[in-house]
mmCIF file of C-alpha atoms and ligand atoms in Angstrom:
data_model
loop_
_atom_site.group_PDB
_atom_site.id
_atom_site.type_symbol
_atom_site.label_atom_id
_atom_site.label_comp_id
_atom_site.label_asym_id
_atom_site.label_seq_id
_atom_site.Cartn_x
_atom_site.Cartn_y
_atom_site.Cartn_z
ATOM 1 C CA MET D 171 -2.032 -12.008 23.232
ATOM 2 C CA ARG D 172 -5.536 -10.665 22.617
ATOM 3 C CA ILE D 173 -5.988 -11.022 18.865
ATOM 4 C CA GLY D 174 -8.873 -9.645 16.832
ATOM 5 C CA ILE D 175 -9.654 -11.158 13.447
ATOM 6 C CA LEU D 176 -11.722 -9.290 10.876
ATOM 7 C CA GLY D 177 -13.094 -11.804 8.374
ATOM 8 C CA THR D 178 -14.481 -15.287 8.799
ATOM 9 C CA GLY D 179 -13.113 -17.155 5.773
ATOM 10 C CA ALA D 180 -10.260 -19.566 5.072
ATOM 11 C CA LEU D 181 -7.304 -17.461 6.226
ATOM 12 C CA ALA D 182 -9.105 -16.135 9.322
ATOM 13 C CA THR D 183 -9.955 -19.683 10.391
ATOM 14 C CA SER D 184 -6.553 -21.195 9.663
ATOM 15 C CA LEU D 185 -4.433 -18.539 11.395
ATOM 16 C CA GLY D 186 -6.970 -18.376 14.230
ATOM 17 C CA THR D 187 -6.600 -22.133 14.709
ATOM 18 C CA ALA D 188 -2.812 -21.818 14.938
ATOM 19 C CA TRP D 189 -3.016 -18.936 17.401
ATOM 20 C CA VAL D 190 -5.586 -20.648 19.637
ATOM 21 C CA ARG D 191 -3.309 -23.686 19.679
ATOM 22 C CA ALA D 192 -0.436 -21.411 20.759
ATOM 23 C CA GLY D 193 -2.479 -20.072 23.695
ATOM 24 C CA HIS D 194 -3.780 -16.773 22.367
ATOM 25 C CA GLU D 195 -7.200 -15.231 22.981
ATOM 26 C CA VAL D 196 -8.863 -14.856 19.569
ATOM 27 C CA LEU D 197 -11.982 -12.783 18.911
ATOM 28 C CA VAL D 198 -13.331 -13.109 15.364
ATOM 29 C CA GLY D 199 -15.913 -10.931 13.640
ATOM 30 C CA GLY D 200 -17.134 -10.106 10.167
ATOM 31 C CA ARG D 201 -20.326 -9.005 8.502
ATOM 32 C CA SER D 202 -22.180 -12.113 9.663
ATOM 33 C CA ALA D 203 -22.376 -13.080 13.342
ATOM 34 C CA GLU D 204 -23.317 -16.636 12.270
ATOM 35 C CA ARG D 205 -20.199 -17.019 10.136
ATOM 36 C CA ALA D 206 -18.125 -15.548 12.970
ATOM 37 C CA ALA D 207 -19.541 -18.194 15.321
ATOM 38 C CA ALA D 208 -18.746 -20.943 12.802
ATOM 39 C CA ALA D 209 -15.209 -19.636 12.357
ATOM 40 C CA ALA D 210 -14.638 -19.455 16.135
ATOM 41 C CA ALA D 211 -15.920 -23.025 16.527
ATOM 42 C CA ALA D 212 -13.638 -24.220 13.712
ATOM 43 C CA MET D 213 -10.606 -22.713 15.455
ATOM 44 C CA GLY D 214 -10.772 -25.478 18.037
ATOM 45 C CA GLY D 215 -11.510 -23.456 21.123
ATOM 46 C CA GLY D 216 -15.246 -23.399 20.407
ATOM 47 C CA ASP D 217 -17.142 -20.266 21.308
ATOM 48 C CA GLY D 218 -15.340 -19.205 24.483
ATOM 49 C CA ARG D 219 -14.189 -22.728 25.437
ATOM 50 C CA THR D 220 -10.547 -23.418 26.180
ATOM 51 C CA ASP D 221 -8.784 -26.566 24.975
ATOM 52 C CA GLY D 222 -5.735 -26.285 27.159
ATOM 53 C CA GLY D 223 -4.491 -23.673 24.728
ATOM 54 C CA GLY D 224 -6.115 -20.359 23.964
ATOM 55 C CA THR D 225 -9.696 -19.380 23.325
ATOM 56 C CA ALA D 226 -11.715 -18.544 20.240
ATOM 57 C CA ARG D 227 -14.814 -16.429 20.565
ATOM 58 C CA ALA D 228 -17.176 -14.829 18.072
ATOM 59 C CA ALA D 229 -17.835 -11.096 18.193
ATOM 60 C CA ALA D 230 -21.263 -9.768 17.295
ATOM 61 C CA THR D 231 -19.742 -7.055 15.129
ATOM 62 C CA ALA D 232 -16.494 -6.143 13.406
ATOM 63 C CA ALA D 233 -16.157 -3.196 15.774
ATOM 64 C CA GLU D 234 -16.270 -5.514 18.783
ATOM 65 C CA ALA D 235 -13.718 -7.876 17.211
ATOM 66 C CA ALA D 236 -11.216 -5.068 16.668
ATOM 67 C CA ALA D 237 -11.641 -3.044 19.855
ATOM 68 C CA GLY D 238 -8.853 -3.093 22.450
ATOM 69 C CA ARG D 239 -6.882 -5.962 20.881
ATOM 70 C CA ASP D 240 -3.093 -6.292 20.912
ATOM 71 C CA ALA D 241 -3.182 -7.118 17.199
ATOM 72 C CA VAL D 242 -5.896 -7.288 14.542
ATOM 73 C CA LEU D 243 -5.695 -9.505 11.439
ATOM 74 C CA LEU D 244 -7.432 -8.053 8.385
ATOM 75 C CA ALA D 245 -8.515 -11.323 6.736
ATOM 76 C CA VAL D 246 -10.959 -10.160 4.081
ATOM 77 C CA SER D 247 -10.811 -9.950 0.320
ATOM 78 C CA TRP D 248 -9.447 -6.698 -1.124
ATOM 79 C CA ALA D 249 -12.912 -5.643 -2.293
ATOM 80 C CA GLY D 250 -14.194 -5.943 1.275
ATOM 81 C CA VAL D 251 -11.388 -3.992 2.947
ATOM 82 C CA PRO D 252 -13.010 -0.499 2.938
ATOM 83 C CA ASP D 253 -16.340 -1.887 4.232
ATOM 84 C CA ILE D 254 -14.894 -3.959 7.060
ATOM 85 C CA LEU D 255 -12.515 -1.206 8.173
ATOM 86 C CA ARG D 256 -15.411 1.261 8.225
ATOM 87 C CA ALA D 257 -17.511 -1.254 10.187
ATOM 88 C CA ALA D 258 -14.629 -1.574 12.669
ATOM 89 C CA GLY D 259 -14.600 2.217 13.091
ATOM 90 C CA ALA D 260 -11.104 2.538 11.608
ATOM 91 C CA ASP D 261 -12.007 5.720 9.723
ATOM 92 C CA ARG D 262 -12.897 7.299 13.081
ATOM 93 C CA GLY D 263 -9.560 6.273 14.632
ATOM 94 C CA ALA D 264 -10.755 3.095 16.381
ATOM 95 C CA LEU D 265 -7.583 1.245 15.323
ATOM 96 C CA ALA D 266 -5.141 4.050 16.171
ATOM 97 C CA GLY D 267 -2.145 2.476 17.920
ATOM 98 C CA THR D 268 -3.294 -1.074 17.104
ATOM 99 C CA VAL D 269 -1.032 -3.506 15.245
ATOM 100 C CA LEU D 270 -2.992 -4.131 12.038
ATOM 101 C CA VAL D 271 -1.768 -7.242 10.210
ATOM 102 C CA ASP D 272 -2.456 -7.138 6.479
ATOM 103 C CA PRO D 273 -2.359 -10.441 4.532
ATOM 104 C CA VAL D 274 -4.511 -9.082 1.689
ATOM 105 C CA ASN D 275 -3.704 -9.987 -1.910
ATOM 106 C CA ALA D 276 -5.046 -7.203 -4.121
ATOM 107 C CA VAL D 277 -4.387 -9.153 -7.287
ATOM 108 C CA ASP D 278 -6.369 -10.490 -10.198
ATOM 109 C CA HIS D 279 -6.508 -14.115 -9.075
ATOM 110 C CA GLY D 280 -6.648 -15.608 -12.587
ATOM 111 C CA VAL D 281 -3.587 -13.690 -13.804
ATOM 112 C CA GLY D 282 -1.713 -12.521 -10.742
ATOM 113 C CA GLU D 283 -1.550 -8.869 -11.816
ATOM 114 C CA HIS D 284 -1.687 -6.250 -9.043
ATOM 115 C CA LEU D 285 -5.035 -4.449 -9.036
ATOM 116 C CA LEU D 286 -3.632 -1.084 -7.901
ATOM 117 C CA THR D 287 -2.238 0.969 -10.751
ATOM 118 C CA ASP D 288 -0.871 3.853 -8.644
ATOM 119 C CA GLY D 289 2.302 1.933 -7.732
ATOM 120 C CA ARG D 290 1.505 1.964 -4.019
ATOM 121 C CA ALA D 291 1.003 -1.133 -1.906
ATOM 122 C CA ALA D 292 -2.444 -2.245 -0.817
ATOM 123 C CA ALA D 293 -0.908 -2.095 2.661
ATOM 124 C CA GLU D 294 -0.292 1.642 2.221
ATOM 125 C CA HIS D 295 -3.926 2.167 1.172
ATOM 126 C CA ILE D 296 -4.987 0.163 4.231
ATOM 127 C CA ALA D 297 -2.874 2.461 6.408
ATOM 128 C CA ASP D 298 -4.718 5.424 4.871
ATOM 129 C CA LEU D 299 -8.077 3.787 5.662
ATOM 130 C CA ALA D 300 -7.072 3.114 9.290
ATOM 131 C CA PRO D 301 -5.468 6.322 10.586
ATOM 132 C CA GLY D 302 -2.916 5.703 13.334
ATOM 133 C CA ALA D 303 -2.934 1.907 12.943
ATOM 134 C CA ARG D 304 0.524 0.285 12.917
ATOM 135 C CA VAL D 305 0.172 -1.686 9.696
ATOM 136 C CA VAL D 306 2.372 -4.703 8.993
ATOM 137 C CA LYS D 307 2.200 -6.697 5.765
ATOM 138 C CA ALA D 308 2.446 -10.415 6.590
ATOM 139 C CA PHE D 309 0.977 -13.883 5.977
ATOM 140 C CA HIS D 310 -0.003 -13.074 2.379
ATOM 141 C CA LEU D 311 2.345 -15.407 0.514
ATOM 142 C CA LEU D 312 1.566 -18.914 1.775
ATOM 143 C CA PRO D 313 -1.722 -20.776 1.321
ATOM 144 C CA ALA D 314 -4.119 -20.464 4.260
ATOM 145 C CA ALA D 315 -4.056 -24.183 4.995
ATOM 146 C CA ARG D 316 -0.362 -24.002 5.847
ATOM 147 C CA TRP D 317 -1.052 -22.425 9.233
ATOM 148 C CA SER D 318 -3.470 -24.976 10.655
ATOM 149 C CA ALA D 319 -1.691 -28.051 9.251
ATOM 150 C CA ALA D 320 1.711 -29.413 10.216
ATOM 151 C CA GLY D 321 4.499 -28.650 7.774
ATOM 152 C CA GLY D 322 8.163 -27.864 7.385
ATOM 153 C CA PRO D 323 9.775 -24.544 8.287
ATOM 154 C CA VAL D 324 8.472 -21.483 6.464
ATOM 155 C CA THR D 325 9.644 -17.894 6.197
ATOM 156 C CA VAL D 326 7.085 -15.111 6.583
ATOM 157 C CA PRO D 327 8.268 -11.973 4.773
ATOM 158 C CA VAL D 328 6.949 -8.893 6.573
ATOM 159 C CA ALA D 329 7.122 -5.143 5.990
ATOM 160 C CA GLY D 330 6.200 -2.289 8.284
ATOM 161 C CA ASP D 331 7.315 1.041 9.725
ATOM 162 C CA ASP D 332 6.892 0.362 13.452
ATOM 163 C CA GLU D 333 9.589 -1.706 15.196
ATOM 164 C CA ALA D 334 7.380 -2.829 18.076
ATOM 165 C CA ALA D 335 4.610 -3.846 15.664
ATOM 166 C CA LEU D 336 7.135 -5.866 13.643
ATOM 167 C CA ARG D 337 8.195 -7.656 16.848
ATOM 168 C CA THR D 338 4.564 -8.438 17.662
ATOM 169 C CA VAL D 339 4.039 -9.912 14.202
ATOM 170 C CA ALA D 340 7.264 -11.909 14.548
ATOM 171 C CA VAL D 341 5.777 -13.538 17.672
ATOM 172 C CA LEU D 342 2.535 -14.262 15.808
ATOM 173 C CA ALA D 343 4.477 -15.763 12.885
ATOM 174 C CA GLY D 344 6.508 -17.924 15.265
ATOM 175 C CA ASP D 345 3.379 -19.111 17.037
ATOM 176 C CA ALA D 346 1.916 -20.116 13.657
ATOM 177 C CA GLY D 347 5.021 -22.151 12.825
ATOM 178 C CA GLY D 348 6.914 -19.607 10.735
ATOM 179 C CA THR D 349 9.894 -17.293 11.041
ATOM 180 C CA ALA D 350 9.354 -13.619 10.270
ATOM 181 C CA ALA D 351 11.807 -11.969 7.882
ATOM 182 C CA VAL D 352 11.589 -8.177 7.881
ATOM 183 C CA VAL D 353 12.225 -6.906 4.359
ATOM 184 C CA GLY D 354 11.879 -3.212 5.226
ATOM 185 C CA PRO D 355 9.376 -0.400 5.734
ATOM 186 C CA LEU D 356 5.763 -0.465 4.616
ATOM 187 C CA ARG D 357 6.598 0.943 1.174
ATOM 188 C CA ARG D 358 8.357 -2.409 0.500
ATOM 189 C CA ALA D 359 4.958 -4.102 0.887
ATOM 190 C CA ARG D 360 4.279 -3.432 -2.808
ATOM 191 C CA GLN D 361 7.187 -5.743 -3.644
ATOM 192 C CA LEU D 362 5.814 -8.438 -1.317
ATOM 193 C CA GLU D 363 2.395 -8.073 -2.931
ATOM 194 C CA GLU D 364 3.882 -8.355 -6.435
ATOM 195 C CA ALA D 365 5.700 -11.522 -5.305
ATOM 196 C CA ALA D 366 2.367 -13.012 -4.251
ATOM 197 C CA GLY D 367 0.905 -11.993 -7.613
ATOM 198 C CA LEU D 368 3.698 -13.891 -9.370
ATOM 199 C CA VAL D 369 3.066 -16.979 -7.224
ATOM 200 C CA ILE D 370 -0.685 -16.813 -7.834
ATOM 201 C CA GLY D 371 -0.157 -16.284 -11.576
ATOM 202 C CA LEU D 372 2.169 -19.294 -11.831
ATOM 203 C CA VAL D 373 -0.270 -21.497 -9.891
ATOM 204 C CA PHE D 374 -3.180 -20.508 -12.142
ATOM 205 C CA ALA D 375 -1.004 -21.190 -15.198
ATOM 206 C CA GLY D 376 -0.253 -24.689 -13.910
ATOM 207 C CA TYR D 377 3.322 -24.215 -12.686
ATOM 208 C CA ASP D 378 4.853 -24.966 -9.293
ATOM 209 C CA PRO D 379 5.978 -21.561 -7.956
ATOM 210 C CA ALA D 380 8.545 -23.189 -5.640
ATOM 211 C CA ALA D 381 10.298 -24.607 -8.718
ATOM 212 C CA ALA D 382 10.598 -21.086 -10.190
ATOM 213 C CA VAL D 383 12.651 -19.716 -7.280
ATOM 214 C CA PRO D 384 16.357 -20.597 -7.028
ATOM 215 C CA HIS D 385 17.368 -22.468 -3.905
ATOM 216 C CA VAL D 386 20.138 -20.288 -2.488
ATOM 217 C CA PRO D 387 21.454 -21.184 0.976
ATOM 218 C CA ALA D 388 20.733 -18.502 3.606
ATOM 219 C CA ARG D 389 23.697 -16.432 4.774
ATOM 220 C CA GLY D 390 22.703 -16.295 8.445
ATOM 221 C CA ALA D 391 19.384 -14.822 9.403
ATOM 222 C CA ALA D 392 18.769 -11.386 10.908
ATOM 223 C CA ARG D 393 15.928 -12.006 13.371
ATOM 224 C CA VAL D 394 13.514 -9.492 14.877
HETATM 225 N N1 NAP W 554 -6.778 -18.272 1.263
HETATM 226 C C1 NAP W 554 -5.474 -18.132 1.141
HETATM 227 O O1 NAP W 554 -4.758 -19.112 0.859
HETATM 228 C C2 NAP W 554 -4.831 -16.787 1.361
HETATM 229 C C3 NAP W 554 -3.447 -16.744 1.506
HETATM 230 C C4 NAP W 554 -2.837 -15.511 1.714
HETATM 231 C C5 NAP W 554 -3.598 -14.362 1.751
HETATM 232 N N2 NAP W 554 -4.952 -14.433 1.587
HETATM 233 C C6 NAP W 554 -5.711 -13.180 1.634
HETATM 234 O O2 NAP W 554 -6.479 -13.201 2.836
HETATM 235 C C7 NAP W 554 -7.714 -12.515 2.652
HETATM 236 C C8 NAP W 554 -8.853 -13.467 3.011
HETATM 237 O O3 NAP W 554 -8.776 -14.575 2.144
HETATM 238 P P1 NAP W 554 -9.625 -15.902 2.409
HETATM 239 O O4 NAP W 554 -9.001 -16.970 1.601
HETATM 240 O O5 NAP W 554 -9.848 -16.096 3.851
HETATM 241 O O6 NAP W 554 -10.991 -15.507 1.689
HETATM 242 P P2 NAP W 554 -12.440 -16.125 1.899
HETATM 243 O O7 NAP W 554 -12.379 -17.452 2.530
HETATM 244 O O8 NAP W 554 -13.114 -15.993 0.564
HETATM 245 O O9 NAP W 554 -13.091 -15.098 2.912
HETATM 246 C C9 NAP W 554 -13.218 -13.756 2.530
HETATM 247 C C10 NAP W 554 -13.658 -12.948 3.721
HETATM 248 O O10 NAP W 554 -13.814 -11.596 3.287
HETATM 249 C C11 NAP W 554 -15.103 -11.141 3.700
HETATM 250 N N3 NAP W 554 -15.628 -10.083 2.855
HETATM 251 C C12 NAP W 554 -15.689 -10.039 1.504
HETATM 252 N N4 NAP W 554 -16.267 -8.891 1.095
HETATM 253 C C13 NAP W 554 -16.589 -8.200 2.213
HETATM 254 C C14 NAP W 554 -17.217 -6.946 2.471
HETATM 255 N N5 NAP W 554 -17.637 -6.162 1.485
HETATM 256 N N6 NAP W 554 -17.352 -6.563 3.756
HETATM 257 C C15 NAP W 554 -16.946 -7.340 4.763
HETATM 258 N N7 NAP W 554 -16.361 -8.556 4.598
HETATM 259 C C16 NAP W 554 -16.185 -8.965 3.345
HETATM 260 C C17 NAP W 554 -15.956 -12.376 3.633
HETATM 261 O O11 NAP W 554 -17.135 -12.172 4.366
HETATM 262 P P3 NAP W 554 -18.472 -13.017 4.041
HETATM 263 O O12 NAP W 554 -18.206 -14.385 4.524
HETATM 264 O O13 NAP W 554 -19.507 -12.275 4.799
HETATM 265 O O14 NAP W 554 -18.663 -12.967 2.555
HETATM 266 C C18 NAP W 554 -15.013 -13.383 4.264
HETATM 267 O O15 NAP W 554 -15.011 -13.274 5.670
HETATM 268 C C19 NAP W 554 -7.743 -12.090 1.175
HETATM 269 O O16 NAP W 554 -7.366 -10.754 1.057
HETATM 270 C C20 NAP W 554 -6.703 -12.992 0.510
HETATM 271 O O17 NAP W 554 -6.098 -12.370 -0.612
HETATM 272 C C21 NAP W 554 -5.581 -15.612 1.406
#
């Protein structure tokens, strides 16, 4: 798959590493071409080099990173979302039809409280900022390092309105070592975001979030 990544930080690098390893063609861009080059190099494919798997390459601009990709990961902090989407041309329809993967946690990181007081999901605001994009909430709940390091099985809760986009994200989750679990349409993303806020709040308060969730055996998974 041709994947664009907007953002050059921890999550961009970790998921990019997993996807390069799985054979995808990753193009990463942010507001700094230097940081994009460093992120591409850290993904293991170097800048354009292949390592038997996929490739990682740095884009000169966010617009280049997002243009003509099969899926675009929006890996920036909530405060940076409007800027990077504008830089990618999303307000002018540049992402129309593109699968836009949203892992953004719009929460107060010390407390875990959602920053948006209108009751809507950050994912829904992102959809407003990127007209026509097929937005899927995903990859927001687990720590970034999980994707580039080996680990046990993980579930990736996802929400979105477009069936084909959900299938694309299920492939991306599988290739990063997870199993996608569709919870429902994009309006359910608020619930997923609140869940991340709870996890973040517990971590900052010194509690293990995994110990706060009951272990209930699965009743047979519905896969996408
Ligand atoms: N880290 C995790 O464990 C984790 C897990 C799940 C979800 N997430 C979510 O994933 C997203 C990225 O997190 P991260 O950990 O990768 O953060 P990070 O390492 O701090 O990187 C943040 C990225 O956002 C960019 N950014 C910030 N403000 C911007 C602006 N105004 N315009 C353009 N770019 C801007 C930064 O660009 P510069 O380098 O130019 O500043 C950087 O590329 C966040 O929304 C976070 O909530 C993170």
